[in-house]
mmCIF file of C-alpha atoms and ligand atoms in Angstrom:
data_model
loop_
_atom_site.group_PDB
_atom_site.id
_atom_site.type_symbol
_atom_site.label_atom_id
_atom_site.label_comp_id
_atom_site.label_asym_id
_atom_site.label_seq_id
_atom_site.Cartn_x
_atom_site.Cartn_y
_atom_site.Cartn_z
ATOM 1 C CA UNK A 1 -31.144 80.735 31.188
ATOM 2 C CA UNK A 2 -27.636 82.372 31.190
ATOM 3 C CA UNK A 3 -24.642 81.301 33.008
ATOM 4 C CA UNK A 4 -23.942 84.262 35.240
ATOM 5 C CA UNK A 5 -20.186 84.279 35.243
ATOM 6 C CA UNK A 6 -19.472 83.843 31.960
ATOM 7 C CA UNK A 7 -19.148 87.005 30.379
ATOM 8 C CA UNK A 8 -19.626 87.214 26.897
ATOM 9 C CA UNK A 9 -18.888 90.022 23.894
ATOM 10 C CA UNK A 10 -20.874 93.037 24.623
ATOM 11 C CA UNK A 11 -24.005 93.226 24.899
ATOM 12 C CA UNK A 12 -26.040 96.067 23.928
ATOM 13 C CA UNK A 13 -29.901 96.770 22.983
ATOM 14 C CA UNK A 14 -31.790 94.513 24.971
ATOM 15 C CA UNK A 15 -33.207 93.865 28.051
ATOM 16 C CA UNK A 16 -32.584 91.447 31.067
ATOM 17 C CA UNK A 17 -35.636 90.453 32.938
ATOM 18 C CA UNK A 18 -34.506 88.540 36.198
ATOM 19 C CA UNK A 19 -35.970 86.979 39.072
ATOM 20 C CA UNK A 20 -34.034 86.935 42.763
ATOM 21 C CA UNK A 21 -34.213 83.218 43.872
ATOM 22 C CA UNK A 22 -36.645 82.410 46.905
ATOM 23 C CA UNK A 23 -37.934 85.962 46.891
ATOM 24 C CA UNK A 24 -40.702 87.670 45.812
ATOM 25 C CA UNK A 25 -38.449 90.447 43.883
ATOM 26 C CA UNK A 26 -38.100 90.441 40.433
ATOM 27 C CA UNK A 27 -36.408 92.957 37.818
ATOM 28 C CA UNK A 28 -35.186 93.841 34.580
ATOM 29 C CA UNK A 29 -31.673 95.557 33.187
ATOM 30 C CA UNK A 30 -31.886 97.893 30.211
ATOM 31 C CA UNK A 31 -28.786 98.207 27.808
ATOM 32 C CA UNK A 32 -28.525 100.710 24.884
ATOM 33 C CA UNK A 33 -26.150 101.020 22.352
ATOM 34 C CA UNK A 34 -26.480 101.170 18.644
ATOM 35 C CA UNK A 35 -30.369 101.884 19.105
ATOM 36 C CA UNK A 36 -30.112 105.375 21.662
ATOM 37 C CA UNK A 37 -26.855 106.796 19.495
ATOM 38 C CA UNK A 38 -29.162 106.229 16.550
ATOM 39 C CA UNK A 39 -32.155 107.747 17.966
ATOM 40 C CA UNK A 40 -30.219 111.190 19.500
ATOM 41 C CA UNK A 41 -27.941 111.395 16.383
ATOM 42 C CA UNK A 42 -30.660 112.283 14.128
ATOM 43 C CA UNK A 43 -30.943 115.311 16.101
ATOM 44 C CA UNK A 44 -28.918 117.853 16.975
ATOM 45 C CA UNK A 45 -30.210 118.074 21.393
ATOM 46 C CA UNK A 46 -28.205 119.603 23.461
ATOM 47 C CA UNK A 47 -26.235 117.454 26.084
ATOM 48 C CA UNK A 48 -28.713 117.698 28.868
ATOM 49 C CA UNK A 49 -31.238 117.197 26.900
ATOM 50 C CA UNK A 50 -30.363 114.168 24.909
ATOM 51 C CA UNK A 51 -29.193 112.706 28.631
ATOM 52 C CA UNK A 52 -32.983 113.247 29.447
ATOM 53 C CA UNK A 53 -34.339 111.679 26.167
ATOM 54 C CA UNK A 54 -31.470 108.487 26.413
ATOM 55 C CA UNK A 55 -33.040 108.039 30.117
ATOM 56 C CA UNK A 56 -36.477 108.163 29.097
ATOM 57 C CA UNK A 57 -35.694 105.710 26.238
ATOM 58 C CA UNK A 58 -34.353 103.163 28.888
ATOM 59 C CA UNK A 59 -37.489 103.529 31.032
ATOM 60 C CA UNK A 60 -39.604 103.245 28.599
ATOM 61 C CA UNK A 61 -37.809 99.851 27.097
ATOM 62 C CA UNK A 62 -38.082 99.060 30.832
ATOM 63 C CA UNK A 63 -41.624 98.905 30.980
ATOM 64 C CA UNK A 64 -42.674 98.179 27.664
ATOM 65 C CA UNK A 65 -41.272 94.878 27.539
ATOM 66 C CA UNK A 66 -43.022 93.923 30.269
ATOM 67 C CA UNK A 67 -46.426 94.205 28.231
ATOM 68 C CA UNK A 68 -47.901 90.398 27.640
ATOM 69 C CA UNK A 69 -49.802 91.797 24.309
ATOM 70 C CA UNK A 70 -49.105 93.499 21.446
ATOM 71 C CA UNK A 71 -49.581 97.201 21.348
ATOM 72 C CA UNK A 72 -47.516 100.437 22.477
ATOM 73 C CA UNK A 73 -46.283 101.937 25.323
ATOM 74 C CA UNK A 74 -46.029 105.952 25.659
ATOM 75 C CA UNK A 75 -44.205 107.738 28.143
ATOM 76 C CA UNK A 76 -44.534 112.048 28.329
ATOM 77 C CA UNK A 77 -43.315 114.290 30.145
ATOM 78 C CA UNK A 78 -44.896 117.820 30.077
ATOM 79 C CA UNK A 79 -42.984 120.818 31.893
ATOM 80 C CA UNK A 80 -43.081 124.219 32.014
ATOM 81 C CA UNK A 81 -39.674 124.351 32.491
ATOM 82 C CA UNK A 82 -36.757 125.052 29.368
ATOM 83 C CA UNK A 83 -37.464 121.017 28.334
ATOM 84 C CA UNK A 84 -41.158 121.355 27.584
ATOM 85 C CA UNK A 85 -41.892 117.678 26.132
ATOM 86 C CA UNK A 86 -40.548 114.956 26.390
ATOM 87 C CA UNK A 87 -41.776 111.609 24.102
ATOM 88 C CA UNK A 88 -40.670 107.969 24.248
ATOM 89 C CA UNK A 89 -42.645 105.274 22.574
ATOM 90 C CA UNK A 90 -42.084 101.573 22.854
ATOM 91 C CA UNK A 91 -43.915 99.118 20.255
ATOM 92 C CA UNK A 92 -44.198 95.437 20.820
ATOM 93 C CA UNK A 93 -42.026 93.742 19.906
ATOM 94 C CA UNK A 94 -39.067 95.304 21.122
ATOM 95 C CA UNK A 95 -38.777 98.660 19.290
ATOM 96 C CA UNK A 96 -38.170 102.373 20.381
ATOM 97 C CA UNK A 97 -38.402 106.351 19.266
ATOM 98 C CA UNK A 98 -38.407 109.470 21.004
ATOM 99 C CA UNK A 99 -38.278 113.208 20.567
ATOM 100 C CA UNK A 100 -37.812 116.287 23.090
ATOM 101 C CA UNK A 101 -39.421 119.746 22.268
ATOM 102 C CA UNK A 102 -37.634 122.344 24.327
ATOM 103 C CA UNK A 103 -36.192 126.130 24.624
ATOM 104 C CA UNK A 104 -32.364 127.041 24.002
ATOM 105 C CA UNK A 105 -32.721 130.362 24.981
ATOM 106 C CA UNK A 106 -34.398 128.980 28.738
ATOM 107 C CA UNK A 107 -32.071 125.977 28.346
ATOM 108 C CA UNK A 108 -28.594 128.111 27.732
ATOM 109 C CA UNK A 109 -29.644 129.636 30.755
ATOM 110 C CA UNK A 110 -30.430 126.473 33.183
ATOM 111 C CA UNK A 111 -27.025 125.662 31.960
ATOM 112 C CA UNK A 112 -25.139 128.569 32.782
ATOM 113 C CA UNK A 113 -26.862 128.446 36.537
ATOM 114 C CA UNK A 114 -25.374 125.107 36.777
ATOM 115 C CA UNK A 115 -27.809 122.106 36.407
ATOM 116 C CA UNK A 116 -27.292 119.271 39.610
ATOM 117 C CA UNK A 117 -27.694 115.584 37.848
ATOM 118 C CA UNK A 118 -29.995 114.827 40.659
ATOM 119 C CA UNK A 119 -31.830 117.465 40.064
ATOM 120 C CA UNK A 120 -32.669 117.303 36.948
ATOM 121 C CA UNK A 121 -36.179 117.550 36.692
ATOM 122 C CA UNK A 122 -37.070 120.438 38.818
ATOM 123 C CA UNK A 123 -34.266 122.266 36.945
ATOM 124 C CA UNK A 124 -35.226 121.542 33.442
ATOM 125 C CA UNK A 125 -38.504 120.608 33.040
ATOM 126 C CA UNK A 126 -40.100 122.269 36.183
ATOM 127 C CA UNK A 127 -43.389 121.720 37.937
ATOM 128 C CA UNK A 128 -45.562 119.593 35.361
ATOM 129 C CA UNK A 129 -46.606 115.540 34.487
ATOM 130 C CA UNK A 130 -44.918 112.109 33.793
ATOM 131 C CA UNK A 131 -47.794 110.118 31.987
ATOM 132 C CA UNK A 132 -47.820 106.317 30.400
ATOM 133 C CA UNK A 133 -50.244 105.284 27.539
ATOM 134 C CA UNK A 134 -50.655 101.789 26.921
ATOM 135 C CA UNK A 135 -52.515 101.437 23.370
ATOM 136 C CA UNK A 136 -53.256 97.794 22.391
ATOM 137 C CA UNK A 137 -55.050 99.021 18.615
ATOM 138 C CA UNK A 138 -57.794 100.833 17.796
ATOM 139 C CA UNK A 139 -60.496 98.296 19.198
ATOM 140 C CA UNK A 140 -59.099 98.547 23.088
ATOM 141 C CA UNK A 141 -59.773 101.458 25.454
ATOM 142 C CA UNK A 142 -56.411 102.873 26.149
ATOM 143 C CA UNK A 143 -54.719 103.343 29.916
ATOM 144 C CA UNK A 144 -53.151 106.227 31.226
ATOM 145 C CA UNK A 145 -51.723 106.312 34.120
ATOM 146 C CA UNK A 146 -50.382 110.173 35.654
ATOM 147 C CA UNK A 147 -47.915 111.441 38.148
ATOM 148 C CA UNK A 148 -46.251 114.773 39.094
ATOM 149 C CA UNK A 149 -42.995 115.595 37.703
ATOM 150 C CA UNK A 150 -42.075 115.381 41.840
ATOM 151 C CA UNK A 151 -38.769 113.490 41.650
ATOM 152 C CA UNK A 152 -35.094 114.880 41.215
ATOM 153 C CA UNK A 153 -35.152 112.400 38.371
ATOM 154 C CA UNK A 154 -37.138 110.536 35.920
ATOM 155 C CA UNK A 155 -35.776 107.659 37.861
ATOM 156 C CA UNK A 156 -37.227 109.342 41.026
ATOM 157 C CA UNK A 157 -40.619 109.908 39.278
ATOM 158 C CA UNK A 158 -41.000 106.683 37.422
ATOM 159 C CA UNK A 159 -40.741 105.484 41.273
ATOM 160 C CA UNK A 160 -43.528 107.475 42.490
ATOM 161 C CA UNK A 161 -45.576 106.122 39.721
ATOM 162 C CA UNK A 162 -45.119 102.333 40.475
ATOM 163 C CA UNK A 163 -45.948 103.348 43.841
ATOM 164 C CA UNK A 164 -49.000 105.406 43.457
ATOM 165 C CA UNK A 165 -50.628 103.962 40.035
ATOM 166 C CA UNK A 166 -49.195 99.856 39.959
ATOM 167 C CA UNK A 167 -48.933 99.626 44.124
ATOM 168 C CA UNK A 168 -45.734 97.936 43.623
ATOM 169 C CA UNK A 169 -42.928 98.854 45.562
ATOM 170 C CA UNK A 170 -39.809 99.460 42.953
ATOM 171 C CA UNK A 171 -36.781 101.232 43.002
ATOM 172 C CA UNK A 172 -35.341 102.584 39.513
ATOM 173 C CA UNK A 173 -31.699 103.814 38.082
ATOM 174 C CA UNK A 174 -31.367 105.511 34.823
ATOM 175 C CA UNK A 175 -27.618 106.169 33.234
ATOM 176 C CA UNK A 176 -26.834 108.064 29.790
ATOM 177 C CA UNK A 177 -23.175 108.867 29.149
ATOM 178 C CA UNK A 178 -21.268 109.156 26.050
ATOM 179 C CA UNK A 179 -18.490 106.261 25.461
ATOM 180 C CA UNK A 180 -15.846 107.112 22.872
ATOM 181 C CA UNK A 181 -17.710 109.282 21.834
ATOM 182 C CA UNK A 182 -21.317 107.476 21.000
ATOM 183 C CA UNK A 183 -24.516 107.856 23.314
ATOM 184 C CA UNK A 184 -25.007 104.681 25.382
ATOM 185 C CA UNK A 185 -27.713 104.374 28.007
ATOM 186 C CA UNK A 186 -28.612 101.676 31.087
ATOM 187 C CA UNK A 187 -30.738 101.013 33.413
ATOM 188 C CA UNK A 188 -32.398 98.869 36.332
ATOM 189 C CA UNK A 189 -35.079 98.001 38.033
ATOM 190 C CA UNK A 190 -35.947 95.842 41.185
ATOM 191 C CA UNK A 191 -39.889 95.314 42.142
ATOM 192 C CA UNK A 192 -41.760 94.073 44.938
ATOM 193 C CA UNK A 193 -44.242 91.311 43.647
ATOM 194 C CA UNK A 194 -48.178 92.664 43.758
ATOM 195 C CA UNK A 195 -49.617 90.956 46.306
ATOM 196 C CA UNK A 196 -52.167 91.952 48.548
ATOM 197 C CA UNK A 197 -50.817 92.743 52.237
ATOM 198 C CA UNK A 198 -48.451 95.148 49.910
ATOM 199 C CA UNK A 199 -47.718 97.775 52.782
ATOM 200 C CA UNK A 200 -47.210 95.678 55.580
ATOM 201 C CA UNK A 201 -44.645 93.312 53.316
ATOM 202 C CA UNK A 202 -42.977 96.747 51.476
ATOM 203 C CA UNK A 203 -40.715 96.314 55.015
ATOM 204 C CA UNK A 204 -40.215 92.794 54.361
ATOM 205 C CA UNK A 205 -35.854 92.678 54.840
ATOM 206 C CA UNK A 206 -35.570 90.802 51.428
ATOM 207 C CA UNK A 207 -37.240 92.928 49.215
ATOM 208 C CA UNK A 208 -35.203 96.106 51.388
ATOM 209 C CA UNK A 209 -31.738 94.098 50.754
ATOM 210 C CA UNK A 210 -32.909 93.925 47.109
ATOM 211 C CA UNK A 211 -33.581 97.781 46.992
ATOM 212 C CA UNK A 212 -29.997 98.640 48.771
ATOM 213 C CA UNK A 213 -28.082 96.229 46.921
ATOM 214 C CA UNK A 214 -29.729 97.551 43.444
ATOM 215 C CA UNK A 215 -28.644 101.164 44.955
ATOM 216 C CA UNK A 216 -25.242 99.984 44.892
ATOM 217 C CA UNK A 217 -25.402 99.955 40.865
ATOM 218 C CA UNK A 218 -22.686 102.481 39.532
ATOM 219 C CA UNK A 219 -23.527 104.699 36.616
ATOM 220 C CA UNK A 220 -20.521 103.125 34.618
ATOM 221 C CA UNK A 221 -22.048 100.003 35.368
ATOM 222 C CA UNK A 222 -25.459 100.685 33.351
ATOM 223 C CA UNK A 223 -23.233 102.331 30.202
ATOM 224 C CA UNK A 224 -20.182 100.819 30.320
ATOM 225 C CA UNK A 225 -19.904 97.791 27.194
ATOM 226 C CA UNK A 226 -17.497 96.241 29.421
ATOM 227 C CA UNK A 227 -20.113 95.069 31.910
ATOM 228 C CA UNK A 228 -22.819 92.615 30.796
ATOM 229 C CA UNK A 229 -25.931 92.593 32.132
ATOM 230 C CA UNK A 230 -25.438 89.073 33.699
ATOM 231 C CA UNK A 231 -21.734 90.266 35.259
ATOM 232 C CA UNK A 232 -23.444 93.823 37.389
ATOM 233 C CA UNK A 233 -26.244 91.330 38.542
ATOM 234 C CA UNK A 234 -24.350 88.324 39.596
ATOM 235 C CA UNK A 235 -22.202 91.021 41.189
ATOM 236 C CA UNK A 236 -25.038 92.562 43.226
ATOM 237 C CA UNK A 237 -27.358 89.588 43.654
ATOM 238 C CA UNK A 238 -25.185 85.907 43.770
ATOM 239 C CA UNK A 239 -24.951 85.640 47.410
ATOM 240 C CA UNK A 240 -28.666 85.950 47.274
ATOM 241 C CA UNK A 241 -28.946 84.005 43.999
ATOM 242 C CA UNK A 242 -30.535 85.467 41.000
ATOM 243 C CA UNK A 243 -32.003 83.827 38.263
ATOM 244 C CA UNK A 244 -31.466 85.687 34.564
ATOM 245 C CA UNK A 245 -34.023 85.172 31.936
ATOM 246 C CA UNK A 246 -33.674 85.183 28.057
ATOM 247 C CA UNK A 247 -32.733 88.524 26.959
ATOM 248 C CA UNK A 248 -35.205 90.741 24.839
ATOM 249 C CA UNK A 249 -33.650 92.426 21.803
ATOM 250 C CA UNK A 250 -34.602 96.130 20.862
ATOM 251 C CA UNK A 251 -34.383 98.132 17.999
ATOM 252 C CA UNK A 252 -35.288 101.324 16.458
ATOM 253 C CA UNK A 253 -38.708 102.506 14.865
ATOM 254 C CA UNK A 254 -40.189 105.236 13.238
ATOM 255 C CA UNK A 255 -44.186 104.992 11.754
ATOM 256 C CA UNK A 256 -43.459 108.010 8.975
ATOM 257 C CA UNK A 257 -43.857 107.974 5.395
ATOM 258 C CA UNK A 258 -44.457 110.179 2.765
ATOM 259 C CA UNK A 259 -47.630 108.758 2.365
ATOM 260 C CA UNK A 260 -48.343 109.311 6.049
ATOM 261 C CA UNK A 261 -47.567 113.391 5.686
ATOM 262 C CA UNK A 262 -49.710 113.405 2.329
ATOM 263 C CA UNK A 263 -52.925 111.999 4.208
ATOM 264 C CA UNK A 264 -52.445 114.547 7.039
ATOM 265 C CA UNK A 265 -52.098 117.586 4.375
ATOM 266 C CA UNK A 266 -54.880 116.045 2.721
ATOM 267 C CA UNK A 267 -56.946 117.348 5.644
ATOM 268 C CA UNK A 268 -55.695 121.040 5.027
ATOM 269 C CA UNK A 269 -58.056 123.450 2.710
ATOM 270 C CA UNK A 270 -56.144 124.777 -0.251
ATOM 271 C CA UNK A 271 -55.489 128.374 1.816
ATOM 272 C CA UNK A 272 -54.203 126.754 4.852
ATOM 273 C CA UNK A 273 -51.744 125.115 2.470
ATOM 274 C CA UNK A 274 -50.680 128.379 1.077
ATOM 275 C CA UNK A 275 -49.682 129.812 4.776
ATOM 276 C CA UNK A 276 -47.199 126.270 5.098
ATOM 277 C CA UNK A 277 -45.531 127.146 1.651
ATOM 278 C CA UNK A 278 -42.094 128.916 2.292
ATOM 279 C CA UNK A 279 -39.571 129.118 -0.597
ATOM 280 C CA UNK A 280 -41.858 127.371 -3.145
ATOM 281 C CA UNK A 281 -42.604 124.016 -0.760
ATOM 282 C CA UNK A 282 -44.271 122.326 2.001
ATOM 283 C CA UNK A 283 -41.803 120.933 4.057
ATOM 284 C CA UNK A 284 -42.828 118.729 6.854
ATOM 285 C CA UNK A 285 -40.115 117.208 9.578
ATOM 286 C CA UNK A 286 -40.601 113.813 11.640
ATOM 287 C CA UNK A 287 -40.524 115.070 15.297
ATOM 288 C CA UNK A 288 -39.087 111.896 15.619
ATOM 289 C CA UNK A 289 -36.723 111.024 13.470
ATOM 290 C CA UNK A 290 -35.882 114.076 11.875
ATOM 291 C CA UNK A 291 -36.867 112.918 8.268
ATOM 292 C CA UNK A 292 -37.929 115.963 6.387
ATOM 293 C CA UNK A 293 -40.255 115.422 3.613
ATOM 294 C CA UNK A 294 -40.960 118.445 0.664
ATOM 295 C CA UNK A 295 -44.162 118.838 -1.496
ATOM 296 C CA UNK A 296 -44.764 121.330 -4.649
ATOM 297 C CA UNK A 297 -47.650 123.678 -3.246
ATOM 298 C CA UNK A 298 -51.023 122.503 -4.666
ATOM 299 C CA UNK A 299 -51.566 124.171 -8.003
ATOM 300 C CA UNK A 300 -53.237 127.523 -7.855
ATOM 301 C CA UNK A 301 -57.244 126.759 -8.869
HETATM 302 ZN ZN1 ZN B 1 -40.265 109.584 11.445
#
């Protein structure tokens, strides 16, 4: 356990699981740094839609290290609006990647009709899904759990998805800004404990404190380096008292290789590898991390 007031150097990459004392509300706090500049650097997103991808990153670092076994977490979101895809994965231990497939031309356009922060979703992704995949290796069934793209913001839609798939009352804030310069990203969470009198208890005063303190949170206060973790909760939570657990560290992961590309053109008949030759190679790109990797053509038989 931390001491709450003391604030140390900077802490970025990790995430603060904490507990509010005598209640049945727990949370966690997501900082990025280093790991979300990396991860939207190797591509060249628009603003918007590297803000979507950094928030994405943070929920999904937000719920994966929550798993209690070894495996990955997947979050998508599928639109039909200009941002089309968006991926985030989270593997156990602590490491993320993520990529966004989406339209300039519809984008450009969003842009120039003004897009509200709050309103993010509906204006660029539209009417579609937010789904989670938990994979724990190829001998486990997989879960998926599915809910419309019906919230302002991911934030909004993550909630609906606690609500509807876990039963667990939660309220969620996302943050992405740029600080000198360099992506950063933040976020929090507050939950209501599962237990089973759930709807009568979601109006239990604690647990509604919890969710309007939490509201409080600024957006500088989920990017800003200046603010540790343990600083923005003893600020929200110390009348109440809040107990801060040992931090999780995360890091950035990609599962490419040339190998990798080689067994999946392997598949490919000798003609379908002629139609993917352009200037004398087979290039293939990483969706998510950019890595492009070149082949000679397979020698005409
Ligand atoms: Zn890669």
């Amino acid at each position: 356990m931390t001491s709450l007031e003391q604030s140390g150097p900077a802490a970025d990459d990790l995430v603060v699981p904490f507990q509010i004392e005598g209640e049945s509300v727990r949370g966690r706090v997501v900082r990025l740094g280093p790991v979300v500049a990396e991860i939207l650097d190797r591509h060249d997103y628009p603003e918007g839609v590297a803000s979507l991808l950094a928030h994405a990153l943070t929920l999904t670092a937000m719920l994966g290290t929550s798993l209690k076994f070894e495996g990955k977490l997947t979050m998508q979101a599928k639109g039909d609006g200009a941002v089309r895809t968006i991926v985030a994965d989270y593997r156990t231990p602590g490491e993320l990647r993520g990529w966004v497939a989406f339209h300039q031309d519809e984008y450009d356009a969003a842009v120039a009709k003004g897009v509200d922060p709050g309103r993010e979703v509906p204006q660029l992704l539209g009417g579609g899904y937010l789904a989670f995949t938990i994979d724990q290796g190829p001998d486990t069934e997989r879960y998926q759990g599915i809910v419309g793209l019906e919230g302002g913001t991911l934030a909004e839609c993550a909630q609906r998805y606690f609500e509807s798939s876990e039963q667990l009352p939660s309220a969620v804030k996302l943050s992405a800004a740029k600080v000198d310069g360099a992506w950063r990203a933040g976020g929090i969470i507050v939950q209501h404990l599962a237990s089973p009198g759930f709807q009568q208890e979601a109006q239990d005063e604690p647990w509604r404190e919890a969710a309007i303190l939490m509201a409080s949170t600024q957006d500088a206060e989920l990017t800003n380096p200046s603010v540790t973790p343990e600083r923005l909760l003893f600020r929200l939570f110390h009348e109440r008292g809040v107990r801060v657990f040992e931090p999780q560290p995360l890091g950035v992961f990609c599962q490419c290789s040339r190998e990798r590309v080689e067994n999946i053109l392997d598949q490919f008949s000798a003609e379908e590898m002629a139609d993917m030759v352009v200037d004398g190679k087979i290039t293939v790109t990483c969706e998510f991390c950019n890595t492009t990797y070149e082949f000679d053509p397979p020698a005409a038989a």
